[in-house]
PDB file of C-alpha atoms in Angstrom:
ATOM      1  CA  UNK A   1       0.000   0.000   0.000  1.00 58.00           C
ATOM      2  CA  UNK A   2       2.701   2.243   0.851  1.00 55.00           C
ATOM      3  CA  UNK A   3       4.791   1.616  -2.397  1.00 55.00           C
ATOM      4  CA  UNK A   4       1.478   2.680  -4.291  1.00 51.00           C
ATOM      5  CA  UNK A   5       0.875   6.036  -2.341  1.00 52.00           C
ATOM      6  CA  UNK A   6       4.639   6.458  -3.020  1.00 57.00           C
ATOM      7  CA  UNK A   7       3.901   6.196  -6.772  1.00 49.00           C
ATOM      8  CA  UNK A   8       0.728   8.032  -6.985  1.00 49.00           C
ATOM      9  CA  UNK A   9       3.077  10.973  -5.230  1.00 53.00           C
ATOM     10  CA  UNK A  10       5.693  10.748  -7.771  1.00 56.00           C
ATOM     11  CA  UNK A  11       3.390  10.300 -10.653  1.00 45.00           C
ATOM     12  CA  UNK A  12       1.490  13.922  -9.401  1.00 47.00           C
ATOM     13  CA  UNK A  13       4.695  15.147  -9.107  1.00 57.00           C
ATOM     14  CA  UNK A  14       6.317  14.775 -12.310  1.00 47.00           C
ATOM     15  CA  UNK A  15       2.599  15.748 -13.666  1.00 44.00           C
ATOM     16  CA  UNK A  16       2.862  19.019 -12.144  1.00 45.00           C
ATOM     17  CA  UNK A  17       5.767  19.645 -12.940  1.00 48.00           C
ATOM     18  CA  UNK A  18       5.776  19.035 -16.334  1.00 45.00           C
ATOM     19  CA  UNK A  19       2.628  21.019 -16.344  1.00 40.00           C
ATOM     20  CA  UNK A  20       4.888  24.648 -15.119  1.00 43.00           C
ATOM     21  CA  UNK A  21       7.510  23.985 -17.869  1.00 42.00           C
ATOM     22  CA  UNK A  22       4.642  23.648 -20.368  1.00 36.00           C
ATOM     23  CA  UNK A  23       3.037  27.316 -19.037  1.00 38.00           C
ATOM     24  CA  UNK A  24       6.512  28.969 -19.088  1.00 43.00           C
ATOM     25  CA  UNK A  25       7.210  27.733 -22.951  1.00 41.00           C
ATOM     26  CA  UNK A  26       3.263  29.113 -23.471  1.00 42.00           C
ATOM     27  CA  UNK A  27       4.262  32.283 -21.503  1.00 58.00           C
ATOM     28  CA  UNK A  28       7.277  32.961 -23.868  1.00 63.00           C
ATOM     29  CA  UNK A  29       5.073  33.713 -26.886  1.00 65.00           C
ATOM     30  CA  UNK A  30       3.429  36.441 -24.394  1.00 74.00           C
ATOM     31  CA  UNK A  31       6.702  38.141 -23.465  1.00 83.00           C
ATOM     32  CA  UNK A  32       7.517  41.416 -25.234  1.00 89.00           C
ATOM     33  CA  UNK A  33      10.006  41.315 -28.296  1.00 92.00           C
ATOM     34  CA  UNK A  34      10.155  45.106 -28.850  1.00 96.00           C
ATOM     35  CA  UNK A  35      11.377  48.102 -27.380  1.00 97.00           C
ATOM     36  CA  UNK A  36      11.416  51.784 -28.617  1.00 98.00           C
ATOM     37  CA  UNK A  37      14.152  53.664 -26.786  1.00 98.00           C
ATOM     38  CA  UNK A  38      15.181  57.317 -27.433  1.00 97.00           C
ATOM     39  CA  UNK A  39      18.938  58.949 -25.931  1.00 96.00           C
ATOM     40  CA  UNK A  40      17.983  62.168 -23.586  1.00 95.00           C
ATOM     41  CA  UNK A  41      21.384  63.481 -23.515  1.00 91.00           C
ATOM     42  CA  UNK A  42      21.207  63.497 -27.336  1.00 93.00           C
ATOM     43  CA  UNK A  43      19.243  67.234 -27.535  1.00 92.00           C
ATOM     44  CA  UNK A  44      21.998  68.933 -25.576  1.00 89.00           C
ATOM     45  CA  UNK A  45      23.981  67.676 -28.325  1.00 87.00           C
ATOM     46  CA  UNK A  46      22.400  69.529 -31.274  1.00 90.00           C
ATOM     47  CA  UNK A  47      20.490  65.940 -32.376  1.00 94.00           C
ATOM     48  CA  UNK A  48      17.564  63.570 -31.650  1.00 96.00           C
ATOM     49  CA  UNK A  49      18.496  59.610 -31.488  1.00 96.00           C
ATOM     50  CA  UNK A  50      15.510  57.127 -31.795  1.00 97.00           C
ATOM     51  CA  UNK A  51      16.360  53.580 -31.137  1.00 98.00           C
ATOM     52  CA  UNK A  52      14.434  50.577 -31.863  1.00 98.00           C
ATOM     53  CA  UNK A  53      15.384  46.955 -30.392  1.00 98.00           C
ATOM     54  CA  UNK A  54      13.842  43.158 -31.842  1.00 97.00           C
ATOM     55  CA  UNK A  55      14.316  40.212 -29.953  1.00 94.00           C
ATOM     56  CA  UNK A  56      15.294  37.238 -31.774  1.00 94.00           C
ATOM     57  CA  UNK A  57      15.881  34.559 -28.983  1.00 89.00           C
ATOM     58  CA  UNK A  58      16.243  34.499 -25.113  1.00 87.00           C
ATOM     59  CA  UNK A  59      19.941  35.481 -25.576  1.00 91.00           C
ATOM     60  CA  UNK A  60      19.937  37.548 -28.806  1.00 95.00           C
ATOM     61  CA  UNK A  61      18.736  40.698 -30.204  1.00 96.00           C
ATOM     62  CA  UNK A  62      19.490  43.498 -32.651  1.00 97.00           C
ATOM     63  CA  UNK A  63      19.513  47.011 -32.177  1.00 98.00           C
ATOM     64  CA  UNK A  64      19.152  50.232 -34.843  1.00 98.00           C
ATOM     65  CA  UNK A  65      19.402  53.656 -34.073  1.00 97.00           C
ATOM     66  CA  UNK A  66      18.334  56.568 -36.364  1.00 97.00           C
ATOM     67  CA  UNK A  67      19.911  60.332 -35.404  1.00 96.00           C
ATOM     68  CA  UNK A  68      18.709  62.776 -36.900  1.00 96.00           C
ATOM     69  CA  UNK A  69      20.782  65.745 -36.606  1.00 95.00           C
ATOM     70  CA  UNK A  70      19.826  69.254 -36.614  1.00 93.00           C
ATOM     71  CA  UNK A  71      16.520  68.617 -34.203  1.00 93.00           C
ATOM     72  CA  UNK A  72      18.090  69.448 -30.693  1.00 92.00           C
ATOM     73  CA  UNK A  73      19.951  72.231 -28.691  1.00 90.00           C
ATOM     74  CA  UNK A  74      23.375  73.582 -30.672  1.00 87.00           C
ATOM     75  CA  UNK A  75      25.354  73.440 -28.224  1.00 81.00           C
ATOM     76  CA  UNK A  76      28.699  74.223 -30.820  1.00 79.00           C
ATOM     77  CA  UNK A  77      26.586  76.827 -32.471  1.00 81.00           C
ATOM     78  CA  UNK A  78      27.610  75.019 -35.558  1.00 84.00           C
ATOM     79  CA  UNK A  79      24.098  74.959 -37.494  1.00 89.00           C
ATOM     80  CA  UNK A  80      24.502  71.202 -38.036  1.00 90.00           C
ATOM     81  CA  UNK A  81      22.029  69.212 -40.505  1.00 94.00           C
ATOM     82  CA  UNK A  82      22.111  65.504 -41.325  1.00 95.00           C
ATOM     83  CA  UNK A  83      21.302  62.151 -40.428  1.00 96.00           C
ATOM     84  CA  UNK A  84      22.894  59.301 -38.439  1.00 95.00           C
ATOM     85  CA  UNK A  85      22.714  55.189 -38.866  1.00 96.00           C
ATOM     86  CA  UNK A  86      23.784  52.891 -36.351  1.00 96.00           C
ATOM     87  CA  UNK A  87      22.961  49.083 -36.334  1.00 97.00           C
ATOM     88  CA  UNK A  88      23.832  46.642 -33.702  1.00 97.00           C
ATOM     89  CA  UNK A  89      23.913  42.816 -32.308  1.00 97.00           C
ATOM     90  CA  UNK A  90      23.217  42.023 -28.865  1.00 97.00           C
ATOM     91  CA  UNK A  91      23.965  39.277 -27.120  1.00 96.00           C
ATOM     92  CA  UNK A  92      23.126  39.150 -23.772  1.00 95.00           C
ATOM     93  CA  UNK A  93      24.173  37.301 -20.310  1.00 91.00           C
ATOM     94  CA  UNK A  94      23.129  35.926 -17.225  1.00 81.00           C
ATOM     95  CA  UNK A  95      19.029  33.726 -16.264  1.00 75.00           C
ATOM     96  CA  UNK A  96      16.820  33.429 -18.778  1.00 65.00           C
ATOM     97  CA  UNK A  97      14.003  33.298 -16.584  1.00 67.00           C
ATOM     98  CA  UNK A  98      12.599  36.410 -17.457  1.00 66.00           C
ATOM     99  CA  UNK A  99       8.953  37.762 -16.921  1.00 68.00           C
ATOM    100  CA  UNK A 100       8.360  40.399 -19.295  1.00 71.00           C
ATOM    101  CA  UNK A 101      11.232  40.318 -21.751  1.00 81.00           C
ATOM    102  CA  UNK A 102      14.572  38.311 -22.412  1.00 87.00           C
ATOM    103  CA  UNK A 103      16.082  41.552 -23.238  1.00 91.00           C
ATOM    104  CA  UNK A 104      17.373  42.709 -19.956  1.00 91.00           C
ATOM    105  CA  UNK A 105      20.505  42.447 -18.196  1.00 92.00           C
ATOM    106  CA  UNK A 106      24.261  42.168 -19.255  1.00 95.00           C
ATOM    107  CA  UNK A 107      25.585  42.255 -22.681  1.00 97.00           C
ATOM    108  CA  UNK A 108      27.613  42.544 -25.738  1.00 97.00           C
ATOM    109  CA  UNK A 109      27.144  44.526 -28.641  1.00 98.00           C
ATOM    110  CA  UNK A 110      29.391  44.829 -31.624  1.00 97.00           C
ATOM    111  CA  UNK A 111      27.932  47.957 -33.663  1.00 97.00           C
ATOM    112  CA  UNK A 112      28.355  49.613 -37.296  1.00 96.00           C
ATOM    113  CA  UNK A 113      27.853  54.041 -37.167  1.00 95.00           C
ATOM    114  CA  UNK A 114      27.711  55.782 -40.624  1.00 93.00           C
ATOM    115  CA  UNK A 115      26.960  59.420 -40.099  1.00 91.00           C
ATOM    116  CA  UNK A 116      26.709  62.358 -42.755  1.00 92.00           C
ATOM    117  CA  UNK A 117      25.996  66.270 -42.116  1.00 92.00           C
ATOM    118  CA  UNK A 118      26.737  69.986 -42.972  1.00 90.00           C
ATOM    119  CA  UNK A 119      27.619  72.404 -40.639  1.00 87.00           C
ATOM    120  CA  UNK A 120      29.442  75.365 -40.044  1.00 84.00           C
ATOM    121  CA  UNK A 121      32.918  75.740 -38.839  1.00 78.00           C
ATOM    122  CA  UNK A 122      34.372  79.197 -37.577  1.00 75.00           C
ATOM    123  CA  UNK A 123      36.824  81.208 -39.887  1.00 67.00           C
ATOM    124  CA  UNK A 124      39.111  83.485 -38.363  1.00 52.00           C
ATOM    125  CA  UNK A 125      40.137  85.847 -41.198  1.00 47.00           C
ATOM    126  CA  UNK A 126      38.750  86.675 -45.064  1.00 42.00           C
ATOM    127  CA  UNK A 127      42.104  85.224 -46.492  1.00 43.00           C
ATOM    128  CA  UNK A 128      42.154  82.144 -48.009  1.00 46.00           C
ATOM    129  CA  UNK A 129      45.699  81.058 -45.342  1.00 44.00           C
ATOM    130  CA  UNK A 130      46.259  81.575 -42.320  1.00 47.00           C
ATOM    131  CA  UNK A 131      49.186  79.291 -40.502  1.00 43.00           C
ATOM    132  CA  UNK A 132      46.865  78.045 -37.391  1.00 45.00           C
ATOM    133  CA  UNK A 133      44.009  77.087 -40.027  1.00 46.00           C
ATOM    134  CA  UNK A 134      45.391  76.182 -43.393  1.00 47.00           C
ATOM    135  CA  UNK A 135      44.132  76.221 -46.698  1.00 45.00           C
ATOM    136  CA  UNK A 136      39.865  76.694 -47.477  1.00 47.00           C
ATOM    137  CA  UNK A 137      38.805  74.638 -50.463  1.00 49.00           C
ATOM    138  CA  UNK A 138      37.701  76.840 -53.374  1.00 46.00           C
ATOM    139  CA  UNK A 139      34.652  75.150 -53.502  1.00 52.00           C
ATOM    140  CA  UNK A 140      33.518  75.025 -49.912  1.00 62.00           C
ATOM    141  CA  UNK A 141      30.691  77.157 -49.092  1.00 69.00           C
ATOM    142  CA  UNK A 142      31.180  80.225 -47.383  1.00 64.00           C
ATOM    143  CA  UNK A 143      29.320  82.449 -44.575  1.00 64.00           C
ATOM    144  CA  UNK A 144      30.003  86.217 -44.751  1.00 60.00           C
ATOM    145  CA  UNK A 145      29.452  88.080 -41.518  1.00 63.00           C
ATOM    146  CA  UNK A 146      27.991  91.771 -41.452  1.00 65.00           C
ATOM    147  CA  UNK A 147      31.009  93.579 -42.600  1.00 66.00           C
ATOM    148  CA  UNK A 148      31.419  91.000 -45.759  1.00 63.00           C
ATOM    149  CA  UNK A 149      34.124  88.909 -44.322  1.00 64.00           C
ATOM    150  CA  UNK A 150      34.255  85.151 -44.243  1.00 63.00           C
ATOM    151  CA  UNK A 151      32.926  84.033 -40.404  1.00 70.00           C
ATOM    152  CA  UNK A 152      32.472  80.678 -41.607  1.00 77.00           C
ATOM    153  CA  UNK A 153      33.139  77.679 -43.831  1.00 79.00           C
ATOM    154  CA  UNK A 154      29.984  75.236 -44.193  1.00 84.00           C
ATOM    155  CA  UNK A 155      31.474  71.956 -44.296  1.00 83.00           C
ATOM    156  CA  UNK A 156      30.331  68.587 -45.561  1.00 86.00           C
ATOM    157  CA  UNK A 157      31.287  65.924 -42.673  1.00 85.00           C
ATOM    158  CA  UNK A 158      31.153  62.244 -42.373  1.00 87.00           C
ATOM    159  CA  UNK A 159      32.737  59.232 -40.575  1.00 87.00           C
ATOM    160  CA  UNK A 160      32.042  55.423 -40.413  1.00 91.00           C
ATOM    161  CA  UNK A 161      33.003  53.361 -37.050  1.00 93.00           C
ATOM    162  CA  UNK A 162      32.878  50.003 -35.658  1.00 95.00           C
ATOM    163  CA  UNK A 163      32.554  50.132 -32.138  1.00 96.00           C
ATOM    164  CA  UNK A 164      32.360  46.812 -29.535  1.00 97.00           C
ATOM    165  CA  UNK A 165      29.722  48.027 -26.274  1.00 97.00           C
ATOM    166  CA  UNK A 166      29.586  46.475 -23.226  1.00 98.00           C
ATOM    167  CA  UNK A 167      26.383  47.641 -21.542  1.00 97.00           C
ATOM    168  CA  UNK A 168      23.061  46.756 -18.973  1.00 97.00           C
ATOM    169  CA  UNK A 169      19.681  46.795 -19.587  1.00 96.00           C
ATOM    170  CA  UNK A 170      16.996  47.468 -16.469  1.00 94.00           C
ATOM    171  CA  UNK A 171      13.313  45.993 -16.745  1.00 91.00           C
ATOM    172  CA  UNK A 172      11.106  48.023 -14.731  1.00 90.00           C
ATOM    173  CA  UNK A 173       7.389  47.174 -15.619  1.00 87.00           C
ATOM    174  CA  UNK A 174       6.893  47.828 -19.543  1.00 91.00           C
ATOM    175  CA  UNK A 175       9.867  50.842 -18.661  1.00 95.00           C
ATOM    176  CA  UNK A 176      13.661  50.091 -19.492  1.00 97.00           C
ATOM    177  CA  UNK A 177      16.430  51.864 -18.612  1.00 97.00           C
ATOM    178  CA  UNK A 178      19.818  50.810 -20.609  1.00 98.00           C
ATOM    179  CA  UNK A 179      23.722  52.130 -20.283  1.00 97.00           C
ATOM    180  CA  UNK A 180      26.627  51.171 -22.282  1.00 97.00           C
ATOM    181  CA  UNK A 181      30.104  52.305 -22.685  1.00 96.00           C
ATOM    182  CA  UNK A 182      32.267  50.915 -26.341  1.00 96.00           C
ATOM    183  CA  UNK A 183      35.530  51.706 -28.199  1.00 95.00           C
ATOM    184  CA  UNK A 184      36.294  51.215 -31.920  1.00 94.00           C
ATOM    185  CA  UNK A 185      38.117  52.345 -34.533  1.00 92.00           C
ATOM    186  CA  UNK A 186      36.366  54.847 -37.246  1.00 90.00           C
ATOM    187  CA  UNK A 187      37.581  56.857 -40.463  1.00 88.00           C
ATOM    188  CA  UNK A 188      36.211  60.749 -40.797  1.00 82.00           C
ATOM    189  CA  UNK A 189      36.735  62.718 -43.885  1.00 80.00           C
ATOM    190  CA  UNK A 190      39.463  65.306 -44.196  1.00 69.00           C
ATOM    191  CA  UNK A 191      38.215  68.690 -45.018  1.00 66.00           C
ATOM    192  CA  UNK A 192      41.135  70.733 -44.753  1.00 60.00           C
ATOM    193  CA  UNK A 193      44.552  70.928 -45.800  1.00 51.00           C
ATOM    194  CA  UNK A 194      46.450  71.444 -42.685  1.00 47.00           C
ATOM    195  CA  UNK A 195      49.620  72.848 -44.034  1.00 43.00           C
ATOM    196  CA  UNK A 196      50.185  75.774 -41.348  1.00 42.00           C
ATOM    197  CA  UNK A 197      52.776  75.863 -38.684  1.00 39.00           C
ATOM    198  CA  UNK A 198      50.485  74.138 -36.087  1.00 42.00           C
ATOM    199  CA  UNK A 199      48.736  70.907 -37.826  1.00 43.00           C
ATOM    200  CA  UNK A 200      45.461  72.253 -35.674  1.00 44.00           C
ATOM    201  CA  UNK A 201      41.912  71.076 -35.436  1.00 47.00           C
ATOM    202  CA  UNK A 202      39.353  73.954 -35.832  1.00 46.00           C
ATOM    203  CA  UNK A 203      36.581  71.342 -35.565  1.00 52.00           C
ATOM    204  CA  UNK A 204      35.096  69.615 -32.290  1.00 60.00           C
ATOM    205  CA  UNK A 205      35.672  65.650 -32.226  1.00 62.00           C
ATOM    206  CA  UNK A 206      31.959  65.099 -31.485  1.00 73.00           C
ATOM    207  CA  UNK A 207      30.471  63.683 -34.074  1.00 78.00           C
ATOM    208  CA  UNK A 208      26.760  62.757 -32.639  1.00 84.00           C
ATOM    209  CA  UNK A 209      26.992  59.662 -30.900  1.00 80.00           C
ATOM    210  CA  UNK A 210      30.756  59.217 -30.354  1.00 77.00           C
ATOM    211  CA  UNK A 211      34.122  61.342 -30.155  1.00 79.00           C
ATOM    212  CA  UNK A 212      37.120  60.547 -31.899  1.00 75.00           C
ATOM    213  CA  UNK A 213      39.226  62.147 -34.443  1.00 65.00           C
ATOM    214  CA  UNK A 214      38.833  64.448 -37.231  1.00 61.00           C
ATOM    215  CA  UNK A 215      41.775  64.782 -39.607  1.00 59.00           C
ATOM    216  CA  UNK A 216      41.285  62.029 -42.216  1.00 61.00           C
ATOM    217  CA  UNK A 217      42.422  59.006 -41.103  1.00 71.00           C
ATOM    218  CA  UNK A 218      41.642  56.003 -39.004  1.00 76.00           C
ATOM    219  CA  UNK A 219      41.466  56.914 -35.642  1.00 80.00           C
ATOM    220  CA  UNK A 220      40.092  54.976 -31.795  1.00 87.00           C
ATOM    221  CA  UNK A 221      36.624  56.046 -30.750  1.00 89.00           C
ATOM    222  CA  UNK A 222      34.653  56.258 -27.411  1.00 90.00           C
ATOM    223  CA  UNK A 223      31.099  56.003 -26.765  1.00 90.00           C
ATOM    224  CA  UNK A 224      28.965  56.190 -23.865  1.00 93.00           C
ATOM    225  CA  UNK A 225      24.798  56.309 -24.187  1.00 95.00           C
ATOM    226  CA  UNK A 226      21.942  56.550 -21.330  1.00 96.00           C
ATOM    227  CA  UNK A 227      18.784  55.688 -22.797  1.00 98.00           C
ATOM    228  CA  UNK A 228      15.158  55.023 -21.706  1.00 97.00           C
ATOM    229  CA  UNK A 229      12.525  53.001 -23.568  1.00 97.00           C
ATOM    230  CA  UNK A 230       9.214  51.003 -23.738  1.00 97.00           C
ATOM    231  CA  UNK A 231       8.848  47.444 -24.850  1.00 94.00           C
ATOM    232  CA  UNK A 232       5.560  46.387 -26.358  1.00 93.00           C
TER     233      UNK A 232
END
């Protein structure tokens, strides 16, 4: 008699259990799978960036950001005007037993940034040389001040990068909160001929979404985002 209550028991107990890991693969088709997430420090920054995130499975999703520059406080007083692409692959870290949403939590995310604008870059003097700022393109645009001399150039920018981010993702309700830091390596276009005493910048080495160089060449590139979201 006791050997049968004993298997009765283990019988209901494999039962049941079976029964949970059935309801959490059902619950998996109601967890969410998107998230809409926009970058608040972006608008001090003279830009807006919109990001969108798909899951694909309970460790992996991908990420792409649209900036679009120009819509946002200008903080350089540079005019700027363009748009910014950035596409990503997460992989994330840590339980999968998640309630709402497999994407939260640790992860890795090796990212492509192509970015192209105008904007306007300050001009000391109305020569075409000057040894701290080099030579001005004949065809480059120029902005004349009130007196009729050259205040600035407008200048066509753009860079590609390939950055690797290591970042966390918060869950809070249907609210996320994300943060990730990343280096790479990127290429900007050189639009001036440095050939003054003092190979100088005149141009800021933010370049809406990272910083790194500006003078034509392959150069290392740091990134650091704060953004806040809703999955649905």
């Amino acid at each position: 008699m006791k050997k049968i209550i004993l298997l009765i028991f283990c019988l209901l107990t494999v039962s049941v259990a079976n029964s949970q890991q059935d309801s959490i693969y059902r619950d998996i088709s109601l967890l969410k799978k998107n998230i809409i997430k926009i970058k608040p420090t972006s608008f001090v920054f003279g830009y807006t960036q919109i990001t969108y995130e798909r899951s694909l499975s309970p460790r992996r999703s991908f990420e792409v950001n649209v900036g679009l520059i120009g819509l946002g406080y200008d903080i350089y007083d540079r005019d700027p005007m363009g748009l910014a692409l950035r596409g990503g692959y997460k992989f994330y870290f840590g339980n999968r037993k998640i309630k709402r949403s497999f994407m939260k939590g640790l992860y890795l995310m090796p990212e492509i940034a192509f970015c192209m604008y105008d904007k306007n870059v300050p001009f000391g003097n109305d020569g075409d040389w000057d040894i701290f700022r080099g030579i001005i393109k004949k065809s480059t645009p120029i902005i004349l001040n009130q007196d009729g001399e050259v205040d600035y150039e407008r200048l066509r920018k753009y860079y590609i990068a390939l950055i690797g981010n290591v970042g966390y993702q918060w869950n809070i309700n249907r609210f996320v909160i994300e943060y990730n830091i990343g280096i790479g390596v990127g290429y900007y276009n050189k639009t001036r001929n440095y050939e003054g005493f003092l190979d100088s910048s005149i141009d800021d080495e933010h370049h809406f979404g990272f910083n790194g160089g500006n003078d034509g060449r392959y150069y290392g590139v740091i990134n650091a985002n704060l953004k806040i979201g809703y999955m649905f």
